[in-house]
C-alpha positions in Angstrom: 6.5 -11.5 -10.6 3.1 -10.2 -12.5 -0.3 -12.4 -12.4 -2.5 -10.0 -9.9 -3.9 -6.7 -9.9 -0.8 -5.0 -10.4 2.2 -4.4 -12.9 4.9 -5.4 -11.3 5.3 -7.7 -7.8 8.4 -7.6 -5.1 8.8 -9.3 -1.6 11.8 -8.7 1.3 13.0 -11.3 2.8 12.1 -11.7 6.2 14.7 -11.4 9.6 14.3 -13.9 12.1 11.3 -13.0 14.3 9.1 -11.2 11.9 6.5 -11.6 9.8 3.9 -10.3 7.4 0.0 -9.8 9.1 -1.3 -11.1 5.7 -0.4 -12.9 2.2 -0.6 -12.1 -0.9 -3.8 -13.8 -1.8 -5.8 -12.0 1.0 -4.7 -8.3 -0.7 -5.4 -9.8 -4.1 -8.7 -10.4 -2.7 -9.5 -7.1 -1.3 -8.1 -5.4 -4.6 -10.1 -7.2 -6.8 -13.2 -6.0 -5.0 -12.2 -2.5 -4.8 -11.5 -3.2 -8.7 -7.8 -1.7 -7.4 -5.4 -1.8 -9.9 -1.4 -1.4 -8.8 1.3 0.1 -10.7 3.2 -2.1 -7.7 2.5 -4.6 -4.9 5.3 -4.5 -2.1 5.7 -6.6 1.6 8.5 -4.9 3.0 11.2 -5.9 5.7 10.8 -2.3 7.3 13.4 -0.7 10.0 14.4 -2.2 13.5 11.9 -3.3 16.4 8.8 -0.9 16.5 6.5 -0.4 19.2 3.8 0.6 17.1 4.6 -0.8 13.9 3.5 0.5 10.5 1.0 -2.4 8.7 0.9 -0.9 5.4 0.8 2.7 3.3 -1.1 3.2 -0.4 0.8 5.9 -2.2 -1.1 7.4 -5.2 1.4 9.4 -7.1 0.4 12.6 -8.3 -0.6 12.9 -11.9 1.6 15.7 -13.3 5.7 14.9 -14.1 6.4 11.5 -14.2 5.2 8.9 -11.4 7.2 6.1 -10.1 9.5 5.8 -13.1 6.9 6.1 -15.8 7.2 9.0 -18.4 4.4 11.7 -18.5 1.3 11.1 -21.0 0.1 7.7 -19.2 -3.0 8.1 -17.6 -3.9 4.4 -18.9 -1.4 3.1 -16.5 -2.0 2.7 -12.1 -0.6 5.6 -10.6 -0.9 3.7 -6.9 1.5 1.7 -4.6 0.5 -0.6 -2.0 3.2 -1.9 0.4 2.2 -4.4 3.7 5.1 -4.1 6.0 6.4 -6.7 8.3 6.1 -6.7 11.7 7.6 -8.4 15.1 5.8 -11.8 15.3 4.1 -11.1 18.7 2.1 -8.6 17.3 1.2 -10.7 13.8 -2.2 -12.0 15.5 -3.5 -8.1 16.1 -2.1 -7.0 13.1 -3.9 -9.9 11.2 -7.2 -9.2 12.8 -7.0 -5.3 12.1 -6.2 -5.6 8.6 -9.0 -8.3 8.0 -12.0 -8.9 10.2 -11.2 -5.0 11.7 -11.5 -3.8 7.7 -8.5 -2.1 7.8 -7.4 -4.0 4.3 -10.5 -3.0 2.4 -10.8 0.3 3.9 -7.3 0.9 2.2 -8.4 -0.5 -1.4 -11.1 1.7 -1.3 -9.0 4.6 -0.6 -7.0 3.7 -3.5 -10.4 3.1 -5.8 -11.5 6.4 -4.8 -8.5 8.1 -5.6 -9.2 7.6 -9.1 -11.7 9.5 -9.6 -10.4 12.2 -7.6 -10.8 16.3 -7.9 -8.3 17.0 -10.4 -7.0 20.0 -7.7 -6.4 16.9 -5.2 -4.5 15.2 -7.8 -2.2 17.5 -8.7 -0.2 16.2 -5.6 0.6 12.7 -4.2 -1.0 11.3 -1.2 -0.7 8.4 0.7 -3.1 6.5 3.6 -1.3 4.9 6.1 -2.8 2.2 9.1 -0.3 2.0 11.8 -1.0 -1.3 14.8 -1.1 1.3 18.3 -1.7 -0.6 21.2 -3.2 -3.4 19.4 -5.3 -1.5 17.7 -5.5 0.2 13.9 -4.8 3.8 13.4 -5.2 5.6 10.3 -3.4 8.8 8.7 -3.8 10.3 5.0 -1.8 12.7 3.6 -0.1 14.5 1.0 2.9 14.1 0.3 4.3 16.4 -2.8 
């Protein structure tokens, strides 16, 4: 499924006692005002119960070689992947806040806008930025990763 800010759309279904800490229209939103555009938009069913479960990770795929399945010689097309990640349904209310009134969401979209206009020594490798719900509240990682 197409329509947003992104080339290609996919959604797990959910187990039994989990959900996602926002929808689709609230990370088209933030997209849109990041002017964020996705090679793919991903809410994933992720692993067993988590303590500290993972909300959501942008990927921007490095620019040399080919890049999430597309040939070399497309810089016209998104080079970035956003997955939100399900999580236990006792923690949807923090994760929900975090993500939205605690910025987390748009902090991530602008991560991805700025990657764009990068060094071209930092994009020579792939990097991702990762917010992760400890103890109710939003911790952030970014990293290369190849």
């Amino acid at each position: 499924m197409t329509g947003g800010p992104w080339d290609t759309y996919d959604r797990d279904r959910l187990r039994a006692g989990w959900s996602y800490p926002v929808g689709r229209t609230i990370v088209e939103a933030s997209l849109h005002a990041a002017g964020v555009h996705l090679l793919s938009l991903d809410f994933r069913m992720h692993g067993g119960p988590a303590p500290d479960p993972i909300l959501l990770k942008a990927t921007r795929y490095r620019d040399l070689g080919n890049t999430y399945y597309r040939p070399r010689g497309t810089p016209e097309r998104s080079r970035c992947v956003f997955a939100i990640h399900a999580v236990p349904s006792g923690v949807r209310a923090d994760a929900h806040a975090v993500l939205t009134t605690g910025g987390g969401l748009d902090r991530a979209c602008a991560w991805l806008a700025a990657t764009e206009s990068a060094d071209p020594t930092w994009l020579y490798k792939s990097h991702s930025w990762t917010a992760q719900l400890l103890n109710g509240a939003m911790h952030e990682t970014a990293e290369a990763t190849g």
